[in-house]
Amino acid sequence: MAIVALVTQKTHSNSSDNFSKTIEFAVLHCANVTGNNNKFYCLEIQEDPTSQIYRLFSHYGRLGSSNIYEIRETDKDGDDLTEERCKKEFDKIIKKKERGKNVKRGDETIREYYSRVDVVSPSVGSENICNASEVVTSSNAPMINTSNHDTESGRLIRSMVTENIHNITSNTTMTFTSQGFETPLGPVTESHLDKATEALDSLRDELNGGDALDDEDSDVKDANSQYFSLIPRKMSHIICESDLILTPDDIAAEYDLLDNLRTAVQVGLSTDSDVEEKMLIDISRLALDDRDYRRLVDKFETTKHRNHSAIQGYRVKNIFNMDIPSVTKCYTPIAEKLGNIQELFHGTKTANMLSISLKGLIIPDTGAAHVTGRMFGNGVYGASCSTKALNYAVGYWGGGRNRGQQAYVLIVNFAMGKEYVARSHLYSGAPNGYDSIWAKAGQSLLNDEFVVYNLNQATITHILELENR
């Protein structure tokens, strides 16, 4: 016996009418860079608790620009739908969306398909499930209780949080709300970020040490589509090469962005959260007459390189002691074992400060060791020259300029152990039997660089807050 098709009707809003209970829903997204798609589809099985009849409710359109609502309440014979019938139709529709279809675009045939997005409180769908969150403004920034810190340390923590939020919202179409960061489809979760990392990893693997990916390669397009389905951003009206993730620097920037997002999720950053409760770090401002303050200011000024003329105007505004107990616990036994401790400068963009302050330094992996000056492989880099680190902090090297005239340079201790002295690039990293690399200035390098390849060989001791005067 043939199954009678359902009747589909358009409706004017996401009102659930009497069908006030949603017993199952799915949210899907189609971000296809070849087809210039940025579409969503939400499907629900709804129940009218009074009459115990069921229907399907769908909400779909192009993200940020269109909303279409449909209901399926009866079949073409006029019969009401049972829960079982709705479930079968629900599964059929979702499978068809995920399977996709071939679409002709000019001379090219592309596969257009949807991917499921795991959201607990979606921003689409009927009023049963759509949870509209309050978007952050300057008046409802995250609560930060800084009563345990001096005034300047409290300001530093607030600045870290603000820069994290700004970096994410300015580089994506996400909003910052009472539920944390949200895509147009719902709040960002750890699972969400894991899937985005997998998509970015596939682009890194495709790069395989090269200078750039081929924007016409189908695997590259697919990986970009998967990534943008999870981390949406503003695109050109017609998606073009400049919108895609293709170069080592592009990939490095996206890893930084994901790290910023993961930090925000892990500390429960939202307009209603008390961030300091999750920040298990010790920060305190050094007094101007403290011996370490005078020593570090002198170290910063006397190690500037005259060739870094664009940043000579930066001066130390404040210095903060810093201790991340979880990092110190791992560093101390390694340092005692290896020895050869070097106090160095490490520069990072302001947007990364919150993540680093909570978790310590990271070793980014972009699939290309030479990206952003990493001539000695994937490791943690330190410099004995202050302006070498400052160039990274202000964004002159490695992309992404800081906002304003403020920057941060970290004072780090590296347990160098047995160091290999390199006088030219060594993309493979330290040779077997060595704990680190000391890259000496000379014909190939203007400044010394120091590299460790185990995160437990590095710890942060101070933050230099710098201002361009």
Coordinates of C-alpha atoms in Angstrom, one line a residue:
M1 CA 0.0 0.0 0.0
A2 CA 1.5 3.4 -1.1
I3 CA 2.2 5.9 1.6
V4 CA 0.1 9.0 1.3
A5 CA 2.2 12.2 1.0
L6 CA 1.9 14.9 3.6
V7 CA 0.4 18.3 3.0
T8 CA 3.0 21.1 3.4
Q9 CA 1.7 24.6 4.2
K10 CA 3.5 27.9 4.7
T11 CA 2.9 29.8 7.9
H12 CA 3.7 33.4 8.8
S13 CA 5.7 32.9 12.0
N14 CA 7.4 30.5 14.4
S15 CA 4.3 30.3 16.6
S16 CA 3.6 26.8 17.8
D17 CA -0.1 27.4 18.2
N18 CA -1.5 24.5 20.3
F19 CA 1.4 22.3 19.5
S20 CA 3.3 23.4 22.5
K21 CA 5.6 20.4 23.0
T22 CA 8.5 19.6 20.7
I23 CA 9.6 16.0 21.3
E24 CA 12.5 16.0 18.8
F25 CA 14.3 18.5 16.6
A26 CA 17.3 18.8 14.3
V27 CA 19.3 21.9 13.2
L28 CA 21.3 21.6 10.0
H29 CA 23.5 24.0 8.1
C30 CA 24.7 24.2 4.5
A31 CA 27.8 26.4 3.9
N32 CA 29.0 25.5 0.4
V33 CA 31.7 27.8 -0.9
T34 CA 31.3 26.6 -4.5
G35 CA 27.6 27.1 -4.6
N36 CA 27.7 30.3 -2.6
N37 CA 25.3 28.7 0.0
N38 CA 24.9 29.8 3.6
K39 CA 21.6 28.1 4.5
F40 CA 20.0 26.5 7.5
Y41 CA 17.2 24.1 8.1
C42 CA 15.4 23.3 11.4
L43 CA 12.8 20.5 11.7
E44 CA 10.7 19.6 14.7
I45 CA 8.2 17.0 15.7
Q46 CA 5.5 18.8 17.7
E47 CA 2.7 17.5 19.9
D48 CA -0.6 19.1 20.8
P49 CA -0.8 17.8 24.5
T50 CA -4.6 18.3 24.6
S51 CA -5.6 16.4 21.5
Q52 CA -2.4 14.2 21.4
I53 CA -2.0 14.8 17.7
Y54 CA 1.3 15.6 16.0
R55 CA 2.8 17.6 13.2
L56 CA 6.1 18.6 11.6
F57 CA 7.3 22.2 11.9
S58 CA 10.2 23.5 9.7
H59 CA 12.1 26.8 9.7
Y60 CA 14.7 27.4 7.0
G61 CA 16.3 30.1 4.8
R62 CA 19.6 31.9 4.2
L63 CA 21.3 32.8 7.5
G64 CA 20.7 36.4 8.5
S65 CA 18.5 37.3 5.5
S66 CA 15.4 35.1 5.1
N67 CA 13.0 33.0 7.3
I68 CA 10.5 30.6 5.9
Y69 CA 8.2 28.6 8.2
E70 CA 6.2 25.5 7.1
I71 CA 3.9 23.0 8.8
R72 CA 2.8 19.5 7.9
E73 CA -0.3 18.6 9.9
T74 CA -2.2 16.1 7.7
D75 CA -1.6 13.8 4.8
K76 CA -3.4 14.3 1.4
D77 CA -6.3 12.1 2.6
G78 CA -6.9 14.6 5.4
D79 CA -5.8 12.3 8.1
D80 CA -4.1 13.6 11.2
L81 CA -0.5 12.5 11.9
T82 CA 0.6 10.0 14.5
E83 CA 3.9 10.3 16.4
E84 CA 5.1 7.2 14.5
R85 CA 4.3 8.8 11.1
C86 CA 5.9 12.1 12.1
K87 CA 9.1 10.2 13.2
K88 CA 9.4 8.3 9.9
E89 CA 8.9 11.5 7.9
F90 CA 11.3 13.4 10.2
D91 CA 14.1 10.8 9.7
K92 CA 13.5 10.7 5.9
I93 CA 13.8 14.5 5.5
I94 CA 16.9 14.7 7.7
K95 CA 18.7 11.9 5.8
K96 CA 17.8 13.4 2.5
K97 CA 19.3 16.8 3.6
E98 CA 22.5 15.2 4.9
R99 CA 22.8 13.0 1.8
G100 CA 22.5 16.0 -0.4
K101 CA 22.0 16.4 -4.1
N102 CA 24.0 17.3 -7.3
V103 CA 23.4 20.9 -8.4
K104 CA 24.5 22.4 -11.7
R105 CA 26.4 25.7 -11.4
G106 CA 27.3 26.8 -14.9
D107 CA 29.6 24.2 -16.3
E108 CA 30.3 22.7 -12.9
T109 CA 28.3 20.1 -10.9
I110 CA 28.6 20.4 -7.2
R111 CA 27.3 18.4 -4.3
E112 CA 25.0 20.4 -2.0
Y113 CA 24.4 18.9 1.4
Y114 CA 23.6 19.9 5.0
S115 CA 25.5 19.1 8.2
R116 CA 23.8 18.6 11.5
V117 CA 24.7 21.2 14.1
D118 CA 24.6 20.1 17.8
V119 CA 22.8 22.8 19.8
V120 CA 20.9 22.6 23.0
S121 CA 19.2 25.9 22.8
P122 CA 18.9 26.8 19.1
S123 CA 18.4 30.4 17.8
V124 CA 16.1 29.0 15.1
G125 CA 12.9 26.9 15.1
S126 CA 9.5 27.4 16.7
E127 CA 8.9 29.3 19.9
N128 CA 9.0 25.9 21.7
I129 CA 12.8 25.6 21.2
C130 CA 14.0 29.0 20.0
N131 CA 15.8 30.6 22.9
A132 CA 16.5 34.2 22.0
S133 CA 19.5 35.4 24.1
E134 CA 20.3 38.9 25.2
V135 CA 23.2 40.2 23.0
V136 CA 26.1 41.9 24.9
T137 CA 26.4 45.7 24.9
S138 CA 28.8 47.9 26.7
S139 CA 26.5 48.1 29.6
N140 CA 26.1 44.3 30.2
A141 CA 29.7 43.1 29.8
P142 CA 30.7 39.9 31.7
M143 CA 30.7 40.3 35.5
I144 CA 34.3 40.3 36.7
N145 CA 34.8 40.4 40.4
T146 CA 38.3 41.8 40.9
S147 CA 38.0 42.4 44.6
N148 CA 40.9 39.9 45.1
H149 CA 43.2 42.0 42.9
D150 CA 44.7 45.4 43.0
T151 CA 43.1 48.1 40.7
E152 CA 45.6 47.7 37.9
S153 CA 45.5 43.9 37.9
G154 CA 41.7 44.0 37.8
R155 CA 41.8 46.3 34.8
L156 CA 44.3 43.9 33.1
I157 CA 41.9 40.9 33.6
R158 CA 39.0 42.9 32.3
S159 CA 41.0 44.0 29.3
M160 CA 41.9 40.3 28.5
V161 CA 38.2 39.4 28.5
T162 CA 37.2 42.3 26.4
E163 CA 39.8 41.6 23.8
N164 CA 38.8 37.9 23.6
I165 CA 35.2 38.9 23.0
H166 CA 36.2 41.5 20.4
N167 CA 38.4 39.2 18.5
I168 CA 35.7 36.6 18.2
T169 CA 32.8 38.8 17.3
S170 CA 34.8 40.9 14.8
N171 CA 36.1 37.9 12.9
T172 CA 32.9 35.8 12.8
T173 CA 29.1 36.4 12.7
M174 CA 28.8 35.1 16.3
T175 CA 27.2 37.2 19.0
F176 CA 28.1 37.4 22.7
T177 CA 25.1 36.7 24.8
S178 CA 23.8 35.6 28.2
Q179 CA 24.5 32.0 27.0
G180 CA 28.0 32.8 25.8
F181 CA 29.1 33.0 22.2
E182 CA 26.4 32.0 19.7
T183 CA 26.3 31.3 16.0
P184 CA 23.2 32.3 14.2
L185 CA 21.9 28.8 15.0
G186 CA 22.7 28.5 18.7
P187 CA 25.3 28.6 21.5
V188 CA 28.9 27.3 20.8
T189 CA 29.8 24.1 22.7
E190 CA 32.9 22.0 23.2
S191 CA 31.5 19.4 20.7
H192 CA 31.0 22.2 18.2
L193 CA 34.6 23.3 18.5
D194 CA 35.9 19.7 18.3
K195 CA 34.2 19.4 14.9
A196 CA 35.5 22.8 13.7
T197 CA 39.0 21.7 14.7
E198 CA 38.7 18.5 12.7
A199 CA 37.7 20.5 9.6
L200 CA 40.7 22.9 10.1
D201 CA 43.0 19.9 10.7
S202 CA 42.0 18.5 7.3
L203 CA 43.1 21.8 5.7
R204 CA 46.4 21.7 7.6
D205 CA 46.9 18.1 6.4
E206 CA 46.1 19.2 2.8
L207 CA 48.7 22.0 3.1
N208 CA 51.4 19.5 4.0
G209 CA 54.2 22.0 4.3
G210 CA 53.2 24.0 1.2
D211 CA 52.8 27.7 0.8
A212 CA 49.1 27.8 -0.2
L213 CA 46.2 25.5 -1.0
D214 CA 44.5 25.3 -4.4
D215 CA 41.1 27.1 -4.1
E216 CA 39.8 25.0 -7.0
D217 CA 40.6 21.7 -5.2
S218 CA 37.3 19.9 -4.2
D219 CA 38.7 18.6 -0.9
V220 CA 39.9 22.1 0.0
K221 CA 36.4 23.5 -0.8
D222 CA 34.7 20.8 1.2
A223 CA 36.9 21.4 4.2
N224 CA 36.3 25.1 4.0
S225 CA 32.5 24.5 3.7
Q226 CA 32.6 22.2 6.8
Y227 CA 34.5 24.8 8.8
F228 CA 32.3 27.7 7.8
S229 CA 29.2 25.6 8.7
L230 CA 30.5 25.6 12.3
I231 CA 32.4 28.9 12.5
P232 CA 30.3 31.3 10.3
R233 CA 31.6 34.7 9.2
K234 CA 30.7 37.5 6.9
M235 CA 31.4 36.6 3.3
S236 CA 31.5 38.5 0.1
H237 CA 28.1 38.5 -1.7
I238 CA 29.8 36.1 -4.1
I239 CA 32.2 33.9 -2.2
C240 CA 35.7 34.4 -3.6
E241 CA 39.3 33.2 -3.0
S242 CA 40.0 35.8 -0.4
D243 CA 37.1 34.5 1.8
L244 CA 38.7 31.0 2.0
I245 CA 41.3 29.5 4.4
L246 CA 44.2 28.7 2.1
T247 CA 47.5 29.8 3.5
P248 CA 49.6 28.8 6.6
D249 CA 48.8 32.3 8.1
D250 CA 45.1 31.8 7.4
I251 CA 45.2 28.4 9.2
A252 CA 47.2 29.8 12.1
A253 CA 44.7 32.6 12.6
E254 CA 41.8 30.1 12.7
Y255 CA 43.6 28.0 15.2
D256 CA 44.1 31.1 17.4
L257 CA 40.4 31.9 17.0
L258 CA 39.3 28.4 18.0
D259 CA 41.6 28.6 21.0
N260 CA 40.0 31.9 22.0
L261 CA 36.6 30.3 21.6
R262 CA 37.5 27.2 23.6
T263 CA 38.9 29.3 26.4
A264 CA 35.6 31.3 26.5
V265 CA 33.5 28.1 26.6
Q266 CA 35.7 26.5 29.3
V267 CA 35.4 29.4 31.6
G268 CA 31.7 29.8 30.9
L269 CA 32.2 33.3 29.5
S270 CA 28.9 35.0 29.1
T271 CA 27.1 38.2 30.0
D272 CA 26.0 36.6 33.2
S273 CA 29.2 34.8 34.2
D274 CA 31.7 35.7 37.0
V275 CA 34.9 35.0 35.1
E276 CA 37.3 35.4 38.0
E277 CA 35.9 32.3 39.7
K278 CA 37.3 30.2 36.8
M279 CA 40.6 32.1 36.4
L280 CA 42.9 30.0 38.6
I281 CA 45.9 32.3 38.2
D282 CA 47.8 34.7 40.4
I283 CA 48.3 38.2 39.0
S284 CA 49.6 41.2 41.0
R285 CA 51.1 44.5 39.9
L286 CA 54.8 45.2 40.7
A287 CA 55.4 48.4 42.6
L288 CA 57.5 51.0 40.7
D289 CA 60.2 50.8 43.3
D290 CA 60.4 47.0 43.2
R291 CA 63.8 45.7 42.3
D292 CA 62.3 43.4 39.6
Y293 CA 60.4 46.3 38.1
R294 CA 63.5 48.4 37.6
R295 CA 65.4 45.3 36.3
L296 CA 62.8 44.3 33.8
V297 CA 62.3 47.9 32.5
D298 CA 66.0 48.1 32.0
K299 CA 66.1 44.7 30.3
F300 CA 63.3 45.8 27.9
E301 CA 65.0 49.1 27.0
T302 CA 68.5 47.9 26.6
T303 CA 67.7 44.9 24.4
K304 CA 65.7 46.9 21.8
H305 CA 67.1 46.4 18.2
R306 CA 67.6 49.6 16.2
N307 CA 66.3 47.9 13.1
H308 CA 62.8 47.7 14.6
S309 CA 62.2 51.4 14.1
A310 CA 58.4 51.3 13.9
I311 CA 58.0 50.2 17.5
Q312 CA 60.8 52.1 19.2
G313 CA 58.2 54.3 20.9
Y314 CA 56.8 51.6 23.1
R315 CA 57.5 52.0 26.8
V316 CA 56.7 49.9 29.9
K317 CA 53.5 51.2 31.5
N318 CA 53.0 48.4 34.1
I319 CA 54.6 45.1 35.1
F320 CA 52.6 42.2 36.7
N321 CA 53.8 39.2 38.5
M322 CA 52.1 36.1 37.0
D323 CA 51.8 32.5 38.1
I324 CA 49.6 29.8 36.6
P325 CA 49.7 27.0 39.2
S326 CA 48.9 24.2 36.8
V327 CA 51.8 25.3 34.5
T328 CA 54.2 25.8 37.4
K329 CA 53.5 22.4 38.7
C330 CA 54.6 20.8 35.4
Y331 CA 57.5 23.2 34.8
T332 CA 59.3 23.0 38.1
P333 CA 60.5 19.3 38.0
I334 CA 61.5 19.6 34.3
A335 CA 63.5 22.8 35.1
E336 CA 65.2 21.1 38.0
K337 CA 66.1 18.2 35.8
L338 CA 67.3 20.0 32.6
G339 CA 68.6 23.3 34.0
N340 CA 70.1 26.0 31.8
I341 CA 67.3 28.4 32.5
Q342 CA 67.0 31.4 30.2
E343 CA 64.8 34.5 31.0
L344 CA 63.4 35.7 27.7
F345 CA 60.7 37.8 26.0
H346 CA 57.6 36.2 24.3
G347 CA 55.2 38.3 22.2
T348 CA 51.6 37.5 21.5
K349 CA 48.6 39.4 20.2
T350 CA 46.3 40.9 22.9
A351 CA 43.4 38.7 21.8
N352 CA 45.4 35.6 22.9
M353 CA 46.1 36.9 26.4
L354 CA 43.1 35.4 28.1
S355 CA 43.8 32.0 26.7
I356 CA 47.5 32.1 27.6
S357 CA 46.8 33.4 31.1
L358 CA 44.5 30.5 31.8
K359 CA 46.3 27.6 30.1
G360 CA 49.9 28.8 29.5
L361 CA 51.8 29.0 26.2
I362 CA 50.8 26.8 23.3
I363 CA 52.6 25.2 20.3
P364 CA 50.4 26.0 17.3
D365 CA 50.4 23.4 14.5
T366 CA 49.6 24.8 11.0
G367 CA 51.3 22.2 8.9
A368 CA 54.0 24.7 7.8
A369 CA 56.9 25.3 10.1
H370 CA 58.0 28.4 8.2
V371 CA 54.8 30.3 8.9
T372 CA 55.1 33.6 10.8
G373 CA 58.9 33.2 11.1
R374 CA 59.0 29.8 12.8
M375 CA 62.3 28.8 11.1
F376 CA 63.1 26.2 13.7
G377 CA 60.0 24.0 13.7
N378 CA 56.8 23.9 15.8
G379 CA 57.8 25.0 19.3
V380 CA 57.5 27.8 21.8
Y381 CA 59.7 30.7 20.8
G382 CA 61.5 33.2 23.0
A383 CA 63.8 36.2 22.3
S384 CA 66.5 37.9 24.1
C385 CA 65.7 41.1 22.1
S386 CA 62.6 42.9 23.5
T387 CA 61.5 44.3 20.1
K388 CA 61.8 41.0 18.4
A389 CA 58.9 39.8 20.7
L390 CA 57.1 43.1 20.5
N391 CA 56.8 42.8 16.7
Y392 CA 54.6 39.7 17.3
A393 CA 52.7 41.3 20.1
V394 CA 51.6 44.3 18.0
G395 CA 50.9 42.2 14.9
Y396 CA 53.6 43.5 12.6
W397 CA 54.7 39.8 12.1
G398 CA 52.2 37.0 12.0
G399 CA 49.1 39.1 10.9
G400 CA 46.3 40.6 12.8
R401 CA 47.2 44.1 14.2
N402 CA 46.2 44.9 17.7
R403 CA 43.7 47.6 18.5
G404 CA 44.9 50.8 19.9
Q405 CA 48.4 51.6 21.1
Q406 CA 48.7 49.0 23.8
A407 CA 50.5 45.7 23.7
Y408 CA 51.7 42.9 26.1
V409 CA 55.0 41.1 26.1
L410 CA 55.5 38.1 28.4
I411 CA 58.6 37.4 30.5
V412 CA 59.2 33.7 30.3
N413 CA 61.6 31.2 31.7
F414 CA 62.8 28.4 29.3
A415 CA 64.5 25.3 30.7
M416 CA 66.8 24.9 27.7
G417 CA 68.7 21.9 29.0
K418 CA 71.0 20.6 26.2
E419 CA 70.7 23.2 23.5
Y420 CA 71.6 22.8 19.8
V421 CA 73.2 26.0 18.4
A422 CA 71.8 26.7 14.9
R423 CA 73.0 29.4 12.6
S424 CA 70.4 29.0 9.8
H425 CA 66.8 27.7 9.6
L426 CA 66.1 24.2 10.8
Y427 CA 62.4 23.5 10.1
S428 CA 62.6 20.0 11.5
G429 CA 63.3 21.3 15.0
A430 CA 65.9 20.2 17.5
P431 CA 68.0 17.2 16.5
N432 CA 67.7 14.0 18.5
G433 CA 69.5 14.2 21.8
Y434 CA 68.9 17.9 22.3
D435 CA 66.3 19.6 24.4
S436 CA 66.1 23.0 22.6
I437 CA 67.6 25.3 20.0
W438 CA 69.5 28.4 20.4
A439 CA 69.4 30.2 17.0
K440 CA 72.4 32.5 17.0
A441 CA 72.2 35.9 15.3
G442 CA 74.5 36.1 12.3
Q443 CA 74.3 35.9 8.5
S444 CA 70.8 34.4 8.5
L445 CA 69.3 36.0 11.7
L446 CA 69.3 39.5 13.0
N447 CA 68.4 38.4 16.5
D448 CA 69.0 35.4 18.7
E449 CA 66.0 33.1 19.1
F450 CA 65.4 30.3 21.7
V451 CA 63.0 27.4 21.1
V452 CA 61.7 24.6 23.3
Y453 CA 59.5 21.8 22.0
N454 CA 57.9 20.6 25.2
L455 CA 55.4 23.0 26.8
N456 CA 56.6 21.9 30.3
Q457 CA 59.9 23.5 29.6
A458 CA 58.3 27.0 29.6
T459 CA 56.6 29.1 32.2
I460 CA 55.4 32.7 32.4
T461 CA 56.7 34.9 35.2
H462 CA 55.7 38.4 34.3
I463 CA 53.5 40.5 32.0
L464 CA 54.8 43.7 30.6
E465 CA 52.1 46.1 29.7
L466 CA 53.4 48.5 27.0
E467 CA 52.1 51.7 25.6
N468 CA 53.2 53.5 22.4
R469 CA 54.1 57.1 23.3

